[in-house]
Each structure stands twice: as C-alpha cells, then as structure tokens.
PDB file of N, CA and C in Angstrom:
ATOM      1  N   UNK I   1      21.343  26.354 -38.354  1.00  0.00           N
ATOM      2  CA  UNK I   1      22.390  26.958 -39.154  1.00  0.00           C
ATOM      3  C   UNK I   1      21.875  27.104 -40.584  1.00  0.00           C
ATOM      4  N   UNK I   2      21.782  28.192 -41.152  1.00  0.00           N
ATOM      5  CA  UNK I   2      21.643  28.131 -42.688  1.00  0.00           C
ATOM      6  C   UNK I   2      22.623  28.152 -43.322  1.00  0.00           C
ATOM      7  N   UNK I   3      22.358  27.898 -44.486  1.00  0.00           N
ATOM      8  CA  UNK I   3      23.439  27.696 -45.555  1.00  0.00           C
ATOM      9  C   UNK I   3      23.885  28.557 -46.280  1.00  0.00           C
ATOM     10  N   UNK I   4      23.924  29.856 -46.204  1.00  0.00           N
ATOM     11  CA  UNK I   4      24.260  30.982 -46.538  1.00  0.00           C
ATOM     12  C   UNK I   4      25.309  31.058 -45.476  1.00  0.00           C
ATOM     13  N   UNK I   5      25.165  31.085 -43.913  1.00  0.00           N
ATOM     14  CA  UNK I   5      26.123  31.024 -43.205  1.00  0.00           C
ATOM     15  C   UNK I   5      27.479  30.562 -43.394  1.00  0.00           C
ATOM     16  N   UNK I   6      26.743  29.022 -43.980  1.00  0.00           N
ATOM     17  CA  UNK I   6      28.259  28.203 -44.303  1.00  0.00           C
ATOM     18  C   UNK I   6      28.832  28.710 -45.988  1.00  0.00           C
ATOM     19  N   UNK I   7      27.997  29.562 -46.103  1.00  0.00           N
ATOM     20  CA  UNK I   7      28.706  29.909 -47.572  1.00  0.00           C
ATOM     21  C   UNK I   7      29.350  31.345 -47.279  1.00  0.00           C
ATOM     22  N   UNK I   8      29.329  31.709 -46.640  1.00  0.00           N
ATOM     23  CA  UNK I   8      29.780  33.220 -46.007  1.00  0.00           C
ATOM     24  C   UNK I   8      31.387  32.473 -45.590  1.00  0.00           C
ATOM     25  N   UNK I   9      31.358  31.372 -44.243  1.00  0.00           N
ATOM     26  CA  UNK I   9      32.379  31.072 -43.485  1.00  0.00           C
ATOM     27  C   UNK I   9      33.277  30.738 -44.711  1.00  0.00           C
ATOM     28  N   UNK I  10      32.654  29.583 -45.846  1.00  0.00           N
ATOM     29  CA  UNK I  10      33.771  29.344 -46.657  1.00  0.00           C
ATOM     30  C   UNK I  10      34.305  30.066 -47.307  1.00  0.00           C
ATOM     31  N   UNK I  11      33.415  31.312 -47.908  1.00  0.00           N
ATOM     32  CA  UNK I  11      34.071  32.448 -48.689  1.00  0.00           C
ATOM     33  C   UNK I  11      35.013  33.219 -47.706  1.00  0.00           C
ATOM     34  N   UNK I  12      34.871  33.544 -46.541  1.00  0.00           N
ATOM     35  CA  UNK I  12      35.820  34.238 -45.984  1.00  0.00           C
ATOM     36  C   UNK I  12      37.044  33.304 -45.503  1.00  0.00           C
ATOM     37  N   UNK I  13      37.094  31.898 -45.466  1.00  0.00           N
ATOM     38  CA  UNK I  13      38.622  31.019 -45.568  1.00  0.00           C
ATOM     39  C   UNK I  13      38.777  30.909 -46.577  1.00  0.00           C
ATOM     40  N   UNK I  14      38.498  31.497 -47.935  1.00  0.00           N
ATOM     41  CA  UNK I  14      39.015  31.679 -49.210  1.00  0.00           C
ATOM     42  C   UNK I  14      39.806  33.052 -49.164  1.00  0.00           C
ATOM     43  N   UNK I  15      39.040  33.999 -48.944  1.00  0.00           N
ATOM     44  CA  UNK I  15      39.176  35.237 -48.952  1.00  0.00           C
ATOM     45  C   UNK I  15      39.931  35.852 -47.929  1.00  0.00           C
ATOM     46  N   UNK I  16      39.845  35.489 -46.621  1.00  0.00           N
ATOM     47  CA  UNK I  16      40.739  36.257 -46.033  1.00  0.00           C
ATOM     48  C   UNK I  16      40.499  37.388 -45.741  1.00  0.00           C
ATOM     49  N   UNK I  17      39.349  38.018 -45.497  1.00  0.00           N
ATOM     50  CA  UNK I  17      39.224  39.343 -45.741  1.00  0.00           C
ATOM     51  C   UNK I  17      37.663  39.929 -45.720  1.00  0.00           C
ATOM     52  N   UNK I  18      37.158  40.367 -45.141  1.00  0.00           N
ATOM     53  CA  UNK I  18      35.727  40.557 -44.255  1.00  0.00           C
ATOM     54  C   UNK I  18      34.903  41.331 -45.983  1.00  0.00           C
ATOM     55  N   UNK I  19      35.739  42.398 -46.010  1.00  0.00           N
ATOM     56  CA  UNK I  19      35.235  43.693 -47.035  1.00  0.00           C
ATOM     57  C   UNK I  19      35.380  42.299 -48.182  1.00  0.00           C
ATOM     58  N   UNK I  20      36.242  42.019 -49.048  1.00  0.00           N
ATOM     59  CA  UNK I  20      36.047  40.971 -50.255  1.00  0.00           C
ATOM     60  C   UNK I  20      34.981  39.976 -49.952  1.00  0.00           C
ATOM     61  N   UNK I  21      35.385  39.731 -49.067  1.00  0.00           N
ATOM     62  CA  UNK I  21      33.605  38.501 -48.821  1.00  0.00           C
ATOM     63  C   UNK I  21      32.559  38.948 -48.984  1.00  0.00           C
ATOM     64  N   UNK I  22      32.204  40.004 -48.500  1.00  0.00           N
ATOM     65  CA  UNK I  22      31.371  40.577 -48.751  1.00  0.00           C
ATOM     66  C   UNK I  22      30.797  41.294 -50.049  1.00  0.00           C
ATOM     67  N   UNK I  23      31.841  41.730 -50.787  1.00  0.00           N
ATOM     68  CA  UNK I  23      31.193  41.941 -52.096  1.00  0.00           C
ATOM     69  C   UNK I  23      31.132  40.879 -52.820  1.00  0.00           C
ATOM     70  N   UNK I  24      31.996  39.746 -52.487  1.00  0.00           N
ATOM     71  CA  UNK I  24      31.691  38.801 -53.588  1.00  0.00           C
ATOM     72  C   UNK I  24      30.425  37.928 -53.278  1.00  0.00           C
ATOM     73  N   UNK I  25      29.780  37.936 -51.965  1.00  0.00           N
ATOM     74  CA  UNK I  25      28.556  37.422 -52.072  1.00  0.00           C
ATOM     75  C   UNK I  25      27.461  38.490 -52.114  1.00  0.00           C
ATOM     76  N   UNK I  26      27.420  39.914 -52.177  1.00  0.00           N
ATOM     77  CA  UNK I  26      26.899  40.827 -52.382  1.00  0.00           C
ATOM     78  C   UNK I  26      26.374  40.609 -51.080  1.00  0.00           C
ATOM     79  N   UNK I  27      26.487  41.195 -49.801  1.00  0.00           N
ATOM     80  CA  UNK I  27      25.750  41.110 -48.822  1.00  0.00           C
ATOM     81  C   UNK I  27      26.788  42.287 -47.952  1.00  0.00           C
ATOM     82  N   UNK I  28      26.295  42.935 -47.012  1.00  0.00           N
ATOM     83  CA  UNK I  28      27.239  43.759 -46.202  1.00  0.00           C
ATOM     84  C   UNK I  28      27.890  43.295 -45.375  1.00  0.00           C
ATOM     85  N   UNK I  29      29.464  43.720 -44.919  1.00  0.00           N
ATOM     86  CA  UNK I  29      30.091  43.584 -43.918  1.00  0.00           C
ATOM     87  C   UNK I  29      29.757  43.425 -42.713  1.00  0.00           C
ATOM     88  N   UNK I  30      28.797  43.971 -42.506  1.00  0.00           N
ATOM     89  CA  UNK I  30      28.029  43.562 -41.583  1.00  0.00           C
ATOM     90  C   UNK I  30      27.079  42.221 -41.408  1.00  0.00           C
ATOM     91  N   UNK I  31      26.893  41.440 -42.248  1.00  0.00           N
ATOM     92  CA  UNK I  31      26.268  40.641 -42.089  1.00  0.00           C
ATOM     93  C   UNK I  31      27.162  39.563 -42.151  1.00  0.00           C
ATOM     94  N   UNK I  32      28.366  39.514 -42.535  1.00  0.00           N
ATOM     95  CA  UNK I  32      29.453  38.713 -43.093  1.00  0.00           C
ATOM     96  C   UNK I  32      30.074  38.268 -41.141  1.00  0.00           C
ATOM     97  N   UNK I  33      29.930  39.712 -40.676  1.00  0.00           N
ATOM     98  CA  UNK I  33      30.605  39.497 -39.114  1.00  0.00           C
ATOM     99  C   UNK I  33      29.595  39.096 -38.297  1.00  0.00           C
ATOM    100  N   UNK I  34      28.509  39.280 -38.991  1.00  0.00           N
ATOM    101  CA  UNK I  34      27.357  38.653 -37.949  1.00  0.00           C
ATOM    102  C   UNK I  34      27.135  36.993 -37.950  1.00  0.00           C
ATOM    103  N   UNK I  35      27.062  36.686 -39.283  1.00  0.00           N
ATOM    104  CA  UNK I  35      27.750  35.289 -39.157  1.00  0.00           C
ATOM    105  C   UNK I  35      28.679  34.618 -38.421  1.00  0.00           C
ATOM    106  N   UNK I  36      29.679  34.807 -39.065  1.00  0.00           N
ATOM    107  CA  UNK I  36      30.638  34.218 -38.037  1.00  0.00           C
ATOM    108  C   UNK I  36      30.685  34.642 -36.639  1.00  0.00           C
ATOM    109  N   UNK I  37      30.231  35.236 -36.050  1.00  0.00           N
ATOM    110  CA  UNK I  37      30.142  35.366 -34.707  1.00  0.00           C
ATOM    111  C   UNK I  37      29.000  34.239 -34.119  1.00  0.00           C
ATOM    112  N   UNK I  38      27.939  34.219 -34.879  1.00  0.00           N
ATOM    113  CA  UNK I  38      27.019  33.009 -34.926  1.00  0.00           C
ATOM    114  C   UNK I  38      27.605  32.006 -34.874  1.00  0.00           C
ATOM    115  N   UNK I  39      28.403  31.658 -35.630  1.00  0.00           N
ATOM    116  CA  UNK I  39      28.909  30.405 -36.272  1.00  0.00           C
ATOM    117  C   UNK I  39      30.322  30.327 -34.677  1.00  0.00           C
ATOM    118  N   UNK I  40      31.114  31.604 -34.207  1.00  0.00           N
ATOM    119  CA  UNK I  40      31.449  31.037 -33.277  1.00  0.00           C
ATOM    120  C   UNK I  40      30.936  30.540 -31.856  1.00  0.00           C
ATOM    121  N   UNK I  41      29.664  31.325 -31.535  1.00  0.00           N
ATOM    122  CA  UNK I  41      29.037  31.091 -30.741  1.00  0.00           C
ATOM    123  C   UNK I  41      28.787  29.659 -30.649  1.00  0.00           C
ATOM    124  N   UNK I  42      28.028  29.092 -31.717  1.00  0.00           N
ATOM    125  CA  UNK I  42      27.227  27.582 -31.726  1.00  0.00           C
ATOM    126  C   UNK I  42      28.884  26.789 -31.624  1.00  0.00           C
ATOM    127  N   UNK I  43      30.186  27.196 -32.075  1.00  0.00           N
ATOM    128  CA  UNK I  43      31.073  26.069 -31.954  1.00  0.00           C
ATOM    129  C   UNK I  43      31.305  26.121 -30.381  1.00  0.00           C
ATOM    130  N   UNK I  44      31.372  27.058 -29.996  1.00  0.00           N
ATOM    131  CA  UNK I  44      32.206  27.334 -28.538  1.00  0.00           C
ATOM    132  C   UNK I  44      31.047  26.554 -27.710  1.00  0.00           C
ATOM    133  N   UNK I  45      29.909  26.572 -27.673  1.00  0.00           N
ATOM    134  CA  UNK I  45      28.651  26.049 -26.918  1.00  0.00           C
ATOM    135  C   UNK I  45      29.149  24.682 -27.427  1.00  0.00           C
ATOM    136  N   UNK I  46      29.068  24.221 -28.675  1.00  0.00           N
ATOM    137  CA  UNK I  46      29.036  22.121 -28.812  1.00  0.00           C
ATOM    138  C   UNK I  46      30.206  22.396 -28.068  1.00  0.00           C
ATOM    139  N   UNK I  47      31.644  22.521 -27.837  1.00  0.00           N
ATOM    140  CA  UNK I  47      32.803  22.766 -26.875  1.00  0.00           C
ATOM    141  C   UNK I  47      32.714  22.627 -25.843  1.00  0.00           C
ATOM    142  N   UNK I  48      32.043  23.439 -25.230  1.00  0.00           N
ATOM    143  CA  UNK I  48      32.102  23.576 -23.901  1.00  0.00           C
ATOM    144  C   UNK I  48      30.833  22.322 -23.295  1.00  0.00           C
ATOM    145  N   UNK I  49      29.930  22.316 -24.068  1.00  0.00           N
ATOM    146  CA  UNK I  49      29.041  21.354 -23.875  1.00  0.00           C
ATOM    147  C   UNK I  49      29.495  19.889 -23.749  1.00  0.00           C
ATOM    148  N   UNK I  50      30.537  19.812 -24.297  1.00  0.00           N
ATOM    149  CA  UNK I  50      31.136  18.331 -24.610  1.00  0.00           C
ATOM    150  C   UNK I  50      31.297  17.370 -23.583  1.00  0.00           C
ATOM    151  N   UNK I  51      31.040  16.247 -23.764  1.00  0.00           N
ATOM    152  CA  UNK I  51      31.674  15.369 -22.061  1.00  0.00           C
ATOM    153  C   UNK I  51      32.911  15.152 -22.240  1.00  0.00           C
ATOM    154  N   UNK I  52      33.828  15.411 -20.995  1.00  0.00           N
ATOM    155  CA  UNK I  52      35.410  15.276 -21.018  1.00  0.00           C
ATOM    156  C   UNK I  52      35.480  13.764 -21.428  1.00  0.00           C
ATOM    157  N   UNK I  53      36.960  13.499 -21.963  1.00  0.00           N
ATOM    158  CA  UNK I  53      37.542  12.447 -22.341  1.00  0.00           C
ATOM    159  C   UNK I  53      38.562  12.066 -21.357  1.00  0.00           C
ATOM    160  N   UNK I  54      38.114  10.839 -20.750  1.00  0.00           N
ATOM    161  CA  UNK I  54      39.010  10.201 -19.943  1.00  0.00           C
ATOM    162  C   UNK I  54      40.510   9.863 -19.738  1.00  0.00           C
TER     163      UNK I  54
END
C-alpha cells in the first residue's frame, strides 16, 4: 500500500467527492478511483481471508 493511497482515501472522506479530491491533491480522477478500488480490493481479500469467529 503506498501512502499516497492513504492520502487520496483520507482526502476523499473529507471531501466527499471524487472531482474535489482530485484537484486538491492535483492528480486525476482517474487515479483518485483507481485507488480506492485498490484499497477496496486489499480490504475485501483481508475479509474474506479471515478465520470465522466462533
């Protein structure tokens, strides 16, 4: 995971809003959704990966 990632995810639970995230870290909309799709991928995998709880 890099840390641009996690600075993307936090700016957009500030922001609310794909297009503002994106200009405020100067990077394209596109890269803003490419993240978090990353970022949901790796959560849904530790998830599903998990050992059930008894």
């Amino acid at each position: 995971m890099e840390l641009r990632d996690i600075e993307i995810f936090l700016t957009l639970a500030e922001e609310l809003h794909f297009g503002r995230t994106a200009d405020r870290l100067h990077v394209s909309q596109a890269r803003v959704s490419q993240a978090i799709k990353m970022q949901e991928r790796r959560i849904a995998g530790r998830c599903s990966s998990a050992p059930a709880v008894p």
